[in-house]
MMTF fields as JSON, N, C-alpha, C and O atoms, coordinates in Angstrom:
{
  "mmtfVersion": "1.0.0",
  "mmtfProducer": "UNKNOWN",
  "numBonds": 567,
  "numAtoms": 568,
  "numGroups": 142,
  "numChains": 1,
  "numModels": 1,
  "chainsPerModel": [1],
  "groupsPerChain": [142],
  "chainIdList": ["A"],
  "bondAtomList": [4, 2, 8, 6, 12, 10, 16, 14, 20, 18, 24, 22, 28, 26, 32, 30, 36, 34, 40, 38, 44, 42, 48, 46, 52, 50, 56, 54, 60, 58, 64, 62, 68, 66, 72, 70, 76, 74, 80, 78, 84, 82, 88, 86, 92, 90, 96, 94, 100, 98, 104, 102, 108, 106, 112, 110, 116, 114, 120, 118, 124, 122, 128, 126, 132, 130, 136, 134, 140, 138, 144, 142, 148, 146, 152, 150, 156, 154, 160, 158, 164, 162, 168, 166, 172, 170, 176, 174, 180, 178, 184, 182, 188, 186, 192, 190, 196, 194, 200, 198, 204, 202, 208, 206, 212, 210, 216, 214, 220, 218, 224, 222, 228, 226, 232, 230, 236, 234, 240, 238, 244, 242, 248, 246, 252, 250, 256, 254, 260, 258, 264, 262, 268, 266, 272, 270, 276, 274, 280, 278, 284, 282, 288, 286, 292, 290, 296, 294, 300, 298, 304, 302, 308, 306, 312, 310, 316, 314, 320, 318, 324, 322, 328, 326, 332, 330, 336, 334, 340, 338, 344, 342, 348, 346, 352, 350, 356, 354, 360, 358, 364, 362, 368, 366, 372, 370, 376, 374, 380, 378, 384, 382, 388, 386, 392, 390, 396, 394, 400, 398, 404, 402, 408, 406, 412, 410, 416, 414, 420, 418, 424, 422, 428, 426, 432, 430, 436, 434, 440, 438, 444, 442, 448, 446, 452, 450, 456, 454, 460, 458, 464, 462, 468, 466, 472, 470, 476, 474, 480, 478, 484, 482, 488, 486, 492, 490, 496, 494, 500, 498, 504, 502, 508, 506, 512, 510, 516, 514, 520, 518, 524, 522, 528, 526, 532, 530, 536, 534, 540, 538, 544, 542, 548, 546, 552, 550, 556, 554, 560, 558, 564, 562],
  "bondOrderList": [1, 1, 1, 1, 1, 1, 1, 1, 1, 1, 1, 1, 1, 1, 1, 1, 1, 1, 1, 1, 1, 1, 1, 1, 1, 1, 1, 1, 1, 1, 1, 1, 1, 1, 1, 1, 1, 1, 1, 1, 1, 1, 1, 1, 1, 1, 1, 1, 1, 1, 1, 1, 1, 1, 1, 1, 1, 1, 1, 1, 1, 1, 1, 1, 1, 1, 1, 1, 1, 1, 1, 1, 1, 1, 1, 1, 1, 1, 1, 1, 1, 1, 1, 1, 1, 1, 1, 1, 1, 1, 1, 1, 1, 1, 1, 1, 1, 1, 1, 1, 1, 1, 1, 1, 1, 1, 1, 1, 1, 1, 1, 1, 1, 1, 1, 1, 1, 1, 1, 1, 1, 1, 1, 1, 1, 1, 1, 1, 1, 1, 1, 1, 1, 1, 1, 1, 1, 1, 1, 1, 1],
  "groupList": [{"groupName": "MET", "atomNameList": ["N", "CA", "C", "O"], "elementList": ["N", "C", "C", "O"], "formalChargeList": [0, 0, 0, 0], "bondAtomList": [1, 0, 2, 1, 3, 2], "bondOrderList": [1, 1, 2], "singleLetterCode": "M", "chemCompType": "L-PEPTIDE LINKING"}, {"groupName": "THR", "atomNameList": ["N", "CA", "C", "O"], "elementList": ["N", "C", "C", "O"], "formalChargeList": [0, 0, 0, 0], "bondAtomList": [1, 0, 2, 1, 3, 2], "bondOrderList": [1, 1, 2], "singleLetterCode": "T", "chemCompType": "L-PEPTIDE LINKING"}, {"groupName": "GLU", "atomNameList": ["N", "CA", "C", "O"], "elementList": ["N", "C", "C", "O"], "formalChargeList": [0, 0, 0, 0], "bondAtomList": [1, 0, 2, 1, 3, 2], "bondOrderList": [1, 1, 2], "singleLetterCode": "E", "chemCompType": "L-PEPTIDE LINKING"}, {"groupName": "ASP", "atomNameList": ["N", "CA", "C", "O"], "elementList": ["N", "C", "C", "O"], "formalChargeList": [0, 0, 0, 0], "bondAtomList": [1, 0, 2, 1, 3, 2], "bondOrderList": [1, 1, 2], "singleLetterCode": "D", "chemCompType": "L-PEPTIDE LINKING"}, {"groupName": "TYR", "atomNameList": ["N", "CA", "C", "O"], "elementList": ["N", "C", "C", "O"], "formalChargeList": [0, 0, 0, 0], "bondAtomList": [1, 0, 2, 1, 3, 2], "bondOrderList": [1, 1, 2], "singleLetterCode": "Y", "chemCompType": "L-PEPTIDE LINKING"}, {"groupName": "VAL", "atomNameList": ["N", "CA", "C", "O"], "elementList": ["N", "C", "C", "O"], "formalChargeList": [0, 0, 0, 0], "bondAtomList": [1, 0, 2, 1, 3, 2], "bondOrderList": [1, 1, 2], "singleLetterCode": "V", "chemCompType": "L-PEPTIDE LINKING"}, {"groupName": "HIS", "atomNameList": ["N", "CA", "C", "O"], "elementList": ["N", "C", "C", "O"], "formalChargeList": [0, 0, 0, 0], "bondAtomList": [1, 0, 2, 1, 3, 2], "bondOrderList": [1, 1, 2], "singleLetterCode": "H", "chemCompType": "L-PEPTIDE LINKING"}, {"groupName": "TRP", "atomNameList": ["N", "CA", "C", "O"], "elementList": ["N", "C", "C", "O"], "formalChargeList": [0, 0, 0, 0], "bondAtomList": [1, 0, 2, 1, 3, 2], "bondOrderList": [1, 1, 2], "singleLetterCode": "W", "chemCompType": "L-PEPTIDE LINKING"}, {"groupName": "GLN", "atomNameList": ["N", "CA", "C", "O"], "elementList": ["N", "C", "C", "O"], "formalChargeList": [0, 0, 0, 0], "bondAtomList": [1, 0, 2, 1, 3, 2], "bondOrderList": [1, 1, 2], "singleLetterCode": "Q", "chemCompType": "L-PEPTIDE LINKING"}, {"groupName": "ARG", "atomNameList": ["N", "CA", "C", "O"], "elementList": ["N", "C", "C", "O"], "formalChargeList": [0, 0, 0, 0], "bondAtomList": [1, 0, 2, 1, 3, 2], "bondOrderList": [1, 1, 2], "singleLetterCode": "R", "chemCompType": "L-PEPTIDE LINKING"}, {"groupName": "ASN", "atomNameList": ["N", "CA", "C", "O"], "elementList": ["N", "C", "C", "O"], "formalChargeList": [0, 0, 0, 0], "bondAtomList": [1, 0, 2, 1, 3, 2], "bondOrderList": [1, 1, 2], "singleLetterCode": "N", "chemCompType": "L-PEPTIDE LINKING"}, {"groupName": "GLY", "atomNameList": ["N", "CA", "C", "O"], "elementList": ["N", "C", "C", "O"], "formalChargeList": [0, 0, 0, 0], "bondAtomList": [1, 0, 2, 1, 3, 2], "bondOrderList": [1, 1, 2], "singleLetterCode": "G", "chemCompType": "PEPTIDE LINKING"}, {"groupName": "LEU", "atomNameList": ["N", "CA", "C", "O"], "elementList": ["N", "C", "C", "O"], "formalChargeList": [0, 0, 0, 0], "bondAtomList": [1, 0, 2, 1, 3, 2], "bondOrderList": [1, 1, 2], "singleLetterCode": "L", "chemCompType": "L-PEPTIDE LINKING"}, {"groupName": "ALA", "atomNameList": ["N", "CA", "C", "O"], "elementList": ["N", "C", "C", "O"], "formalChargeList": [0, 0, 0, 0], "bondAtomList": [1, 0, 2, 1, 3, 2], "bondOrderList": [1, 1, 2], "singleLetterCode": "A", "chemCompType": "L-PEPTIDE LINKING"}, {"groupName": "ILE", "atomNameList": ["N", "CA", "C", "O"], "elementList": ["N", "C", "C", "O"], "formalChargeList": [0, 0, 0, 0], "bondAtomList": [1, 0, 2, 1, 3, 2], "bondOrderList": [1, 1, 2], "singleLetterCode": "I", "chemCompType": "L-PEPTIDE LINKING"}, {"groupName": "CYS", "atomNameList": ["N", "CA", "C", "O"], "elementList": ["N", "C", "C", "O"], "formalChargeList": [0, 0, 0, 0], "bondAtomList": [1, 0, 2, 1, 3, 2], "bondOrderList": [1, 1, 2], "singleLetterCode": "C", "chemCompType": "L-PEPTIDE LINKING"}, {"groupName": "PRO", "atomNameList": ["N", "CA", "C", "O"], "elementList": ["N", "C", "C", "O"], "formalChargeList": [0, 0, 0, 0], "bondAtomList": [1, 0, 2, 1, 3, 2], "bondOrderList": [1, 1, 2], "singleLetterCode": "P", "chemCompType": "L-PEPTIDE LINKING"}, {"groupName": "LYS", "atomNameList": ["N", "CA", "C", "O"], "elementList": ["N", "C", "C", "O"], "formalChargeList": [0, 0, 0, 0], "bondAtomList": [1, 0, 2, 1, 3, 2], "bondOrderList": [1, 1, 2], "singleLetterCode": "K", "chemCompType": "L-PEPTIDE LINKING"}, {"groupName": "PHE", "atomNameList": ["N", "CA", "C", "O"], "elementList": ["N", "C", "C", "O"], "formalChargeList": [0, 0, 0, 0], "bondAtomList": [1, 0, 2, 1, 3, 2], "bondOrderList": [1, 1, 2], "singleLetterCode": "F", "chemCompType": "L-PEPTIDE LINKING"}, {"groupName": "SER", "atomNameList": ["N", "CA", "C", "O"], "elementList": ["N", "C", "C", "O"], "formalChargeList": [0, 0, 0, 0], "bondAtomList": [1, 0, 2, 1, 3, 2], "bondOrderList": [1, 1, 2], "singleLetterCode": "S", "chemCompType": "L-PEPTIDE LINKING"}],
  "groupTypeList": [0, 1, 2, 3, 4, 5, 6, 7, 8, 3, 5, 1, 1, 9, 7, 10, 3, 10, 3, 8, 4, 11, 6, 12, 10, 10, 5, 5, 6, 6, 13, 14, 0, 3, 1, 5, 5, 10, 9, 7, 0, 14, 2, 10, 11, 15, 12, 3, 16, 6, 11, 11, 3, 1, 5, 11, 12, 5, 14, 2, 5, 10, 15, 2, 4, 17, 13, 8, 13, 11, 18, 16, 3, 5, 5, 19, 13, 11, 12, 9, 5, 11, 2, 12, 11, 1, 19, 19, 5, 9, 18, 2, 5, 11, 12, 4, 9, 11, 3, 11, 2, 12, 18, 18, 1, 11, 8, 18, 5, 8, 13, 18, 5, 3, 9, 13, 1, 2, 3, 1, 5, 16, 14, 2, 11, 2, 9, 9, 13, 13, 12, 2, 11, 12, 8, 5, 9, 1, 13, 16, 1, 11],
  "groupIdList": [1, 2, 3, 4, 5, 6, 7, 8, 9, 10, 11, 12, 13, 14, 15, 16, 17, 18, 19, 20, 21, 22, 23, 24, 25, 26, 27, 28, 29, 30, 31, 32, 33, 34, 35, 36, 37, 38, 39, 40, 41, 42, 43, 44, 45, 46, 47, 48, 49, 50, 51, 52, 53, 54, 55, 56, 57, 58, 59, 60, 61, 62, 63, 64, 65, 66, 67, 68, 69, 70, 71, 72, 73, 74, 75, 76, 77, 78, 79, 80, 81, 82, 83, 84, 85, 86, 87, 88, 89, 90, 91, 92, 93, 94, 95, 96, 97, 98, 99, 100, 101, 102, 103, 104, 105, 106, 107, 108, 109, 110, 111, 112, 113, 114, 115, 116, 117, 118, 119, 120, 121, 122, 123, 124, 125, 126, 127, 128, 129, 130, 131, 132, 133, 134, 135, 136, 137, 138, 139, 140, 141, 142],
  "secStructList": [7, 4, 4, 4, 7, 1, 3, 3, 3, 3, 3, 3, 7, 7, 4, 4, 4, 5, 7, 6, 6, 1, 1, 5, 7, 2, 2, 2, 2, 2, 2, 2, 2, 2, 2, 2, 2, 2, 2, 2, 2, 2, 2, 6, 6, 1, 7, 7, 6, 6, 6, 7, 1, 3, 3, 3, 3, 3, 3, 3, 3, 3, 3, 3, 3, 7, 1, 7, 7, 7, 6, 6, 7, 3, 3, 3, 3, 3, 3, 3, 3, 3, 3, 3, 7, 1, 1, 3, 3, 3, 3, 3, 3, 3, 3, 3, 7, 6, 6, 1, 7, 3, 3, 3, 3, 3, 3, 3, 3, 3, 3, 3, 3, 3, 6, 6, 6, 7, 7, 5, 7, 7, 7, 7, 2, 2, 2, 2, 2, 2, 2, 2, 6, 6, 5, 7, 7, 7, 7, 7, 7, 7],
  "xCoordList": [20.598, 20.349, 18.888, 18.338, 18.281, 16.848, 16.456, 15.355, 17.32, 16.961, 17.036, 16.583, 17.603, 17.702, 16.382, 16.214, 15.445, 14.169, 13.027, 13.184, 11.879, 10.722, 9.811, 9.239, 9.679, 8.754, 9.522, 10.464, 9.106, 9.767, 8.747, 7.66, 9.115, 8.331, 9.292, 10.395, 8.882, 9.658, 9.083, 7.867, 9.979, 9.6, 10.357, 11.58, 9.636, 10.266, 10.65, 9.824, 11.901, 12.323, 11.774, 11.403, 11.735, 11.215, 12.311, 13.289, 12.149, 13.108, 13.394, 14.553, 12.36, 12.556, 13.08, 13.242, 13.351, 13.948, 15.441, 16.019, 16.067, 17.503, 17.785, 17.002, 18.914, 19.362, 20.258, 20.402, 20.845, 21.667, 22.924, 23.564, 23.292, 24.463, 24.116, 24.999, 22.825, 22.399, 22.143, 22.021, 22.059, 21.789, 20.407, 19.844, 19.865, 18.612, 18.834, 19.78, 17.969, 18.032, 17.753, 16.929, 18.429, 18.313, 16.886, 16.548, 16.048, 14.665, 13.894, 12.923, 14.317, 13.641, 13.826, 12.899, 15.003, 15.238, 14.225, 13.65, 14.019, 13.076, 11.639, 10.845, 11.303, 9.96, 9.691, 8.598, 10.685, 10.522, 10.311, 9.415, 11.128, 10.999, 9.604, 8.959, 9.146, 7.826, 6.726, 5.785, 6.846, 5.849, 5.813, 4.735, 6.981, 7.043, 6.415, 5.628, 6.757, 6.21, 4.7, 3.971, 4.224, 2.791, 1.97, 0.843, 2.506, 1.79, 1.628, 0.548, 2.705, 2.606, 1.567, 0.747, 1.604, 0.655, -0.795, -1.664, -1.062, -2.42, -2.855, -3.956, -1.998, -2.343, -2.502, -3.159, -1.911, -1.973, -2.877, -2.796, -3.737, -4.743, -4.214, -4.898, -3.009, -2.424, -2.712, -2.471, -3.222, -3.446, -4.575, -4.582, -5.53, -6.569, -6.351, -6.829, -5.632, -5.232, -6.383, -6.213, -7.55, -8.652, -9.721, -10.36, -9.935, -11.042, -10.701, -11.582, -9.448, -9.084, -9.056, -8.827, -9.291, -9.24, -7.81, -7.566, -6.852, -5.449, -4.641, -4.995, -3.551, -2.631, -1.212, -0.958, -0.302, 1.101, 1.827, 1.891, 2.376, 3.131, 4.623, 5.092, 5.363, 6.806, 7.444, 7.204, 8.26, 8.947, 10.462, 11.174, 10.953, 12.405, 12.693, 12.036, 13.674, 14.139, 15.666, 16.257, 16.299, 17.753, 18.064, 17.292, 19.202, 19.551, 21.059, 21.809, 21.47, 22.863, 22.891, 22.32, 23.568, 23.732, 24.997, 26.072, 24.869, 25.984, 26.532, 27.693, 25.718, 26.118, 25.127, 24.161, 25.375, 24.497, 23.45, 23.672, 22.329, 21.282, 20.669, 20.892, 19.908, 19.278, 18.353, 18.323, 17.61, 16.747, 17.61, 18.617, 17.258, 16.0, 16.03, 15.463, 16.674, 16.722, 15.327, 14.466, 15.129, 13.991, 14.542, 15.444, 14.009, 14.506, 13.737, 12.506, 14.463, 13.854, 14.023, 15.14, 12.898, 12.903, 12.566, 11.492, 13.504, 13.274, 12.784, 13.26, 11.834, 11.221, 11.185, 10.899, 11.479, 11.364, 11.079, 11.246, 10.645, 10.49, 11.717, 12.008, 12.435, 13.617, 13.29, 13.939, 12.276, 11.866, 10.39, 9.922, 9.659, 8.236, 7.988, 8.136, 7.607, 7.36, 5.889, 5.091, 5.542, 4.162, 3.281, 2.157, 3.798, 3.007, 3.773, 3.248, 4.991, 5.781, 6.488, 6.644, 6.903, 7.566, 8.704, 8.566, 9.838, 10.954, 11.008, 11.342, 10.671, 10.8, 12.223, 12.825, 12.756, 14.079, 13.92, 13.268, 14.535, 14.38, 15.753, 16.665, 15.895, 17.083, 16.673, 15.752, 17.354, 17.053, 18.18, 19.352, 17.813, 18.757, 18.519, 17.376, 19.597, 19.499, 19.185, 19.23, 18.87, 18.57, 19.714, 19.486, 20.96, 22.115, 22.349, 23.31, 21.456, 21.55, 22.351, 22.43, 22.957, 23.762, 22.876, 21.985, 23.142, 22.475, 23.004, 24.208, 22.126, 22.597, 22.078, 22.508, 21.162, 20.595, 20.004, 19.346, 20.238, 19.52, 18.905, 19.485, 17.731, 17.067, 16.226, 15.805, 15.996, 15.108, 14.018, 14.271, 12.825, 11.644, 10.806, 10.202, 10.754, 10.023, 8.679, 8.604, 7.632, 6.296, 5.698, 5.84, 5.024, 4.228, 2.767, 2.344, 2.007, 0.582, -0.148, 0.046, -0.992, -1.7, -3.167, -3.554, -3.971, -5.38, -5.477, -4.844, -6.258, -6.357, -6.822, -6.307, -7.779, -8.361, -7.483, -7.304, -6.933, -6.207, -4.696, -3.992, -4.185, -2.757, -2.079, -0.858, -2.87, -2.319, -1.883, -2.554, -0.754, -0.294, -1.301, -1.986, -1.364, -2.239, -1.399, -0.427, -1.768, -0.995, -1.173, -2.227, -0.119, -0.167, -0.623, 0.076, -1.798, -2.333, -3.181, -3.405, -3.644, -4.544, -3.927, -2.764, -4.741, -4.307, -3.139, -2.277, -3.094, -1.975, -0.671, 0.326, -0.671, 0.54, 0.937, 2.114, -0.022, 0.283, 0.902, 1.864, 0.366, 0.912, 2.334, 3.212, 2.572, 3.906, 4.901, 6.063, 4.46, 5.335, 5.751, 6.852, 4.867, 5.182, 6.279, 6.848, 6.579, 7.652, 8.998, 10.002, 9.022, 10.288, 11.095, 10.55, 12.405, 13.289, 13.534, 13.922, 13.306, 13.552, 14.935, 15.254, 15.747, 17.09, 17.095, 16.418, 17.873, 18.003, 18.841, 19.81, 18.469, 19.265, 20.668, 20.858, 21.648, 23.023, 23.381, 22.735, 24.382, 24.838, 25.015, 25.399],
  "yCoordList": [-16.03, -17.448, -17.726, -17.186, -18.55, -18.767, -19.381, -19.127, -20.176, -20.799, -19.819, -20.134, -18.635, -17.638, -16.931, -16.326, -17.001, -16.298, -17.253, -18.223, -16.972, -17.849, -17.434, -18.288, -16.143, -15.625, -14.756, -14.055, -14.81, -14.032, -13.238, -13.726, -12.007, -11.161, -10.492, -10.1, -10.361, -9.604, -8.196, -8.002, -7.226, -5.825, -5.246, -5.361, -4.626, -4.02, -2.579, -1.79, -2.251, -0.861, 0.002, -0.49, 1.296, 2.261, 3.252, 3.417, 3.891, 4.873, 5.924, 6.269, 6.435, 7.517, 7.034, 7.845, 5.734, 5.226, 5.53, 5.522, 5.796, 6.081, 7.492, 8.415, 7.644, 8.974, 9.555, 8.96, 10.684, 11.339, 10.552, 10.836, 9.559, 8.735, 7.466, 6.673, 7.273, 6.092, 4.879, 3.769, 5.069, 3.979, 4.168, 5.262, 3.096, 3.249, 4.27, 4.154, 5.249, 6.217, 5.487, 4.573, 5.881, 5.134, 5.052, 4.074, 6.017, 5.956, 4.827, 4.312, 4.443, 3.376, 2.033, 1.225, 1.793, 0.547, 0.416, -0.652, 1.503, 1.497, 1.336, 0.642, 1.965, 1.825, 0.389, -0.133, -0.252, -1.656, -2.509, -3.352, -2.297, -3.071, -2.884, -3.859, -1.652, -1.341, -2.022, -2.579, -1.976, -2.579, -4.093, -4.683, -4.725, -6.182, -6.642, -7.588, -5.981, -6.357, -6.174, -7.094, -5.008, -4.737, -5.531, -5.922, -5.779, -6.625, -8.03, -8.616, -8.574, -9.91, -9.914, -10.827, -8.886, -8.86, -8.781, -9.459, -7.971, -7.854, -9.169, -9.651, -9.758, -11.0, -12.183, -13.165, -12.107, -13.22, -12.941, -13.625, -11.939, -11.675, -11.071, -11.11, -10.514, -9.921, -8.426, -7.827, -7.828, -6.387, -6.04, -6.46, -5.268, -4.65, -3.152, -2.546, -2.536, -1.142, -0.145, 0.978, -0.538, 0.415, 0.193, 1.152, -1.05, -1.304, -2.113, -2.386, -2.503, -3.341, -2.563, -1.353, -3.27, -2.656, -2.385, -1.524, -3.141, -2.942, -2.594, -2.964, -1.877, -1.526, -1.798, -1.881, -1.934, -2.104, -0.79, -0.281, -0.236, 1.011, 0.71, -0.056, 1.306, 1.114, 1.819, 3.003, 1.077, 1.674, 1.675, 2.322, 0.942, 0.905, 0.4, -0.523, 1.003, 0.557, 0.608, 1.609, -0.472, -0.53, -1.109, -1.902, -0.708, -1.258, -1.254, -0.565, -2.054, -2.079, -2.199, -3.125, -1.244, -1.256, -2.051, -1.746, -3.065, -3.967, -3.83, -4.159, -3.352, -3.192, -2.233, -1.8, -1.911, -0.998, -1.767, -2.901, -1.131, -1.624, -0.403, 0.721, -0.606, 0.516, 0.045, -1.138, 0.973, 0.67, 0.206, 0.848, -0.872, -1.611, -2.941, -3.927, -2.986, -4.23, -4.671, -3.851, -5.981, -6.581, -7.101, -7.938, -6.613, -6.933, -8.126, -8.125, -9.137, -10.247, -9.95, -9.841, -9.823, -9.462, -10.681, -11.265, -11.063, -12.15, -11.587, -10.544, -12.27, -11.809, -12.936, -14.088, -12.583, -13.537, -12.752, -11.533, -13.467, -12.886, -13.284, -14.468, -12.277, -12.529, -12.69, -13.457, -11.961, -12.052, -11.718, -10.74, -12.545, -12.351, -12.19, -13.135, -10.98, -10.69, -10.774, -11.352, -10.189, -10.187, -9.273, -9.631, -8.086, -7.122, -6.541, -5.683, -6.992, -6.465, -7.605, -8.712, -7.28, -8.259, -7.567, -6.432, -8.274, -7.763, -8.542, -9.727, -7.847, -8.419, -8.189, -7.158, -9.142, -9.016, -9.214, -10.152, -8.305, -8.288, -8.305, -7.6, -9.107, -9.098, -8.783, -9.399, -7.821, -7.447, -7.925, -7.641, -8.652, -9.247, -8.698, -8.565, -8.382, -7.98, -9.202, -10.34, -8.945, -10.019, -10.999, -12.162, -10.537, -11.431, -12.263, -13.029, -12.113, -12.906, -12.276, -12.849, -11.1, -10.476, -9.776, -9.001, -10.067, -9.393, -7.969, -7.768, -6.973, -5.593, -4.797, -3.663, -5.363, -4.614, -5.595, -6.564, -5.342, -6.059, -5.018, -3.96, -5.336, -4.396, -5.108, -6.251, -4.39, -4.847, -3.797, -2.594, -4.274, -3.427, -3.898, -4.969, -3.134, -3.549, -2.831, -1.607, -3.617, -3.062, -3.487, -4.635, -2.546, -2.838, -2.811, -1.918, -3.775, -3.794, -3.012, -3.241, -2.082, -1.193, -1.115, -1.366, -0.763, -0.483, 0.774, 1.786, 0.711, 1.835, 3.115, 4.193, 3.016, 4.202, 4.765, 5.979, 3.879, 4.348, 4.355, 5.031, 3.609, 3.382, 2.677, 2.743, 2.004, 1.132, -0.171, -0.663, -0.729, -1.982, -3.093, -3.098, -4.03, -5.187, -6.441, -6.411, -7.535, -8.772, -9.357, -9.23, -9.994, -10.739, -12.143, -12.876, -12.509, -13.819, -14.37, -13.701, -15.587, -16.225, -16.414, -16.796, -16.134, -16.334, -15.43, -15.831, -14.226, -13.315, -13.927, -13.944, -14.434, -15.046, -16.269, -16.454, -17.092, -18.298, -17.934, -18.572, -16.922, -16.508, -15.982, -16.324, -15.158, -14.609, -15.702, -15.658, -16.671, -17.799, -18.563, -19.112, -18.601, -19.272, -18.578, -19.174, -17.328, -16.586, -16.733, -16.194, -17.459, -17.652, -18.751, -19.78, -18.518, -19.52, -20.605, -20.331, -21.813, -22.965, -23.513, -23.818, -23.639, -24.182, -25.626, -25.993, -26.432, -27.848, -27.962, -27.223, -28.884, -29.084, -29.565, -30.323, -29.113, -29.543, -30.618, -30.745, -31.365, -32.331, -33.625, -34.554],
  "zCoordList": [-12.695, -12.86, -12.543, -11.583, -13.335, -13.209, -11.873, -11.385, -11.275, -9.994, -8.824, -7.724, -9.052, -7.99, -7.715, -6.657, -8.653, -8.525, -8.814, -9.556, -8.223, -8.336, -9.491, -10.168, -9.715, -10.725, -11.717, -11.347, -12.978, -14.035, -14.828, -15.136, -15.152, -16.049, -17.026, -16.644, -18.271, -19.245, -19.337, -19.34, -19.412, -19.528, -20.71, -20.788, -21.625, -22.796, -22.479, -22.02, -22.727, -22.524, -23.653, -24.719, -23.386, -24.354, -24.736, -24.006, -25.85, -26.338, -25.277, -25.048, -24.63, -23.651, -22.3, -21.388, -22.145, -20.914, -20.834, -19.747, -21.976, -21.997, -21.494, -21.721, -20.809, -20.396, -21.485, -22.552, -21.229, -22.255, -22.604, -23.616, -21.778, -22.045, -22.816, -23.143, -23.108, -23.844, -22.98, -23.497, -21.657, -20.713, -20.111, -20.157, -19.546, -18.806, -17.689, -16.91, -17.623, -16.541, -15.233, -15.198, -14.159, -12.898, -12.378, -11.711, -12.649, -12.185, -12.878, -12.323, -14.081, -14.816, -14.117, -14.073, -13.576, -12.832, -11.696, -11.484, -10.978, -9.856, -10.341, -9.706, -11.447, -12.001, -12.431, -12.21, -13.045, -13.429, -12.183, -12.153, -11.16, -9.924, -9.318, -8.934, -9.235, -8.68, -9.496, -8.931, -10.811, -11.687, -11.533, -11.457, -11.487, -11.364, -10.049, -10.037, -8.945, -7.638, -7.619, -7.247, -8.013, -7.909, -8.91, -8.605, -10.096, -11.049, -10.477, -10.559, -9.894, -9.309, -8.188, -8.101, -7.33, -6.197, -6.683, -6.135, -7.691, -8.222, -8.852, -8.584, -9.691, -10.386, -9.435, -9.782, -8.24, -7.291, -6.099, -5.079, -6.227, -5.209, -3.923, -2.9, -3.951, -2.751, -2.637, -1.589, -3.697, -3.704, -4.657, -5.814, -4.155, -4.982, -4.848, -3.889, -5.798, -5.628, -5.602, -5.128, -6.103, -6.173, -5.123, -4.692, -4.697, -3.79, -2.556, -1.74, -2.398, -1.259, 0.053, 0.07, 1.133, 2.468, 2.915, 3.761, 2.33, 2.696, 1.45, 0.33, 1.677, 0.602, 1.089, 2.291, 0.148, 0.483, 0.277, -0.842, 1.351, 1.262, 1.285, 2.126, 0.373, 0.316, 1.508, 1.745, 2.256, 3.404, 3.246, 4.013, 2.241, 2.02, 0.618, 0.136, -0.034, -1.343, -1.333, -0.927, -1.78, -1.926, -3.29, -3.83, -3.847, -5.151, -5.355, -4.664, -6.333, -6.759, -8.28, -8.857, -8.915, -10.363, -10.681, -10.164, -11.525, -11.793, -13.209, -13.454, -14.138, -15.533, -16.187, -15.559, -17.442, -18.171, -18.968, -19.392, -19.155, -20.043, -20.704, -20.255, -21.753, -22.422, -23.529, -23.87, -24.079, -25.198, -26.365, -26.662, -27.029, -27.051, -26.287, -26.759, -25.128, -24.352, -23.915, -23.599, -23.907, -23.229, -21.918, -21.905, -20.828, -19.495, -18.947, -18.928, -18.504, -17.769, -16.288, -15.783, -15.605, -14.189, -13.354, -13.491, -12.477, -11.543, -10.229, -9.78, -9.605, -8.362, -7.342, -7.671, -6.107, -4.994, -3.726, -3.684, -2.69, -1.358, -0.555, -0.386, -0.061, 0.756, 2.221, 2.931, 2.675, 4.075, 4.169, 3.586, 4.912, 5.12, 6.601, 7.376, 6.99, 8.394, 8.743, 8.005, 9.88, 10.343, 9.504, 9.155, 9.182, 8.408, 7.222, 6.512, 7.002, 5.877, 5.146, 5.659, 3.932, 3.081, 2.339, 1.883, 2.226, 1.437, 0.134, 0.109, -0.952, -2.285, -2.764, -2.465, -3.503, -4.112, -5.612, -6.07, -6.365, -7.815, -8.471, -8.038, -9.511, -10.352, -11.775, -12.31, -12.396, -13.779, -14.685, -14.439, -15.731, -16.667, -18.069, -18.506, -18.765, -20.169, -21.029, -20.56, -22.283, -23.223, -23.412, -23.744, -23.2, -23.333, -22.076, -22.007, -21.064, -19.843, -18.727, -17.64, -18.955, -17.905, -16.877, -17.225, -15.604, -14.501, -14.433, -14.272, -14.551, -14.52, -13.333, -13.124, -12.548, -11.427, -10.419, -10.799, -9.143, -8.091, -7.165, -6.921, -6.658, -5.769, -4.739, -4.915, -3.653, -2.592, -2.408, -2.466, -2.189, -2.171, -0.982, -1.051, 0.095, 1.298, 1.344, 1.241, 1.5, 1.634, 2.959, 3.382, 3.612, 4.799, 4.378, 3.643, 4.835, 4.542, 5.631, 6.825, 5.184, 6.103, 5.727, 4.585, 6.715, 6.492, 5.63, 5.929, 4.576, 3.641, 4.336, 4.042, 5.244, 5.876, 6.993, 7.093, 7.838, 9.026, 8.852, 9.602, 7.87, 7.645, 8.821, 8.966, 9.659, 10.695, 10.029, 9.122, 10.483, 9.893, 10.178, 11.201, 9.237, 9.372, 9.146, 8.392, 9.793, 9.619, 8.219, 7.597, 7.752, 6.491, 6.847, 7.545, 6.361, 6.717, 5.581, 4.571, 5.762, 4.814, 3.437, 3.305, 2.4, 1.018, 0.648, -0.134, 1.191, 0.902, 1.411, 0.69, 2.655, 3.203, 2.381, 2.075, 2.027, 1.248, -0.1, -0.527, -0.77, -2.06, -1.897, -2.689, -0.884, -0.653, -0.254, -0.66, 0.529, 0.872, -0.379, -0.437, -1.387, -2.64, -3.444, -4.36, -3.109, -3.785, -3.09, -3.555, -1.98, -1.279, -1.966, -2.366, -2.096, -2.69, -1.659, -0.524, -2.063, -1.192, -1.482, -2.631, -0.469, -0.666, -0.199, 0.761, -0.899, -0.545, 0.728, 0.904, 1.613, 2.828, 2.476, 1.525, 3.258, 3.051, 4.065, 5.105, 3.762, 4.745, 4.19, 4.9]
}
């Protein structure tokens, strides 16, 4: 559902993404998730992969396969921040087939570290503001 995620990207599957059973190979789901997260971070000033002083290192990945997808599907990837800590962030991704069916959900945790020392660094300033913008806001109940 579109209200479940803050940001959307479309990803086109490729012929070689299918496994021998005609489905997206499980590694492709993870590659799409990784691409969606890092593309958003680069485009929103949260990551400079070549020259930045800090980088985001993956420390945890979880996923759940809910249905099949495969070439030639165009995947709509929803992205949100589920939890924003002091030095790490949990991204949550939902992958939808062209027919609108959710076929994969995943969580992708990155810790921000100093590029040279790999010591964790706090998430602050413009990076924190951008990541806060990816959090789903729920309406108060009552």
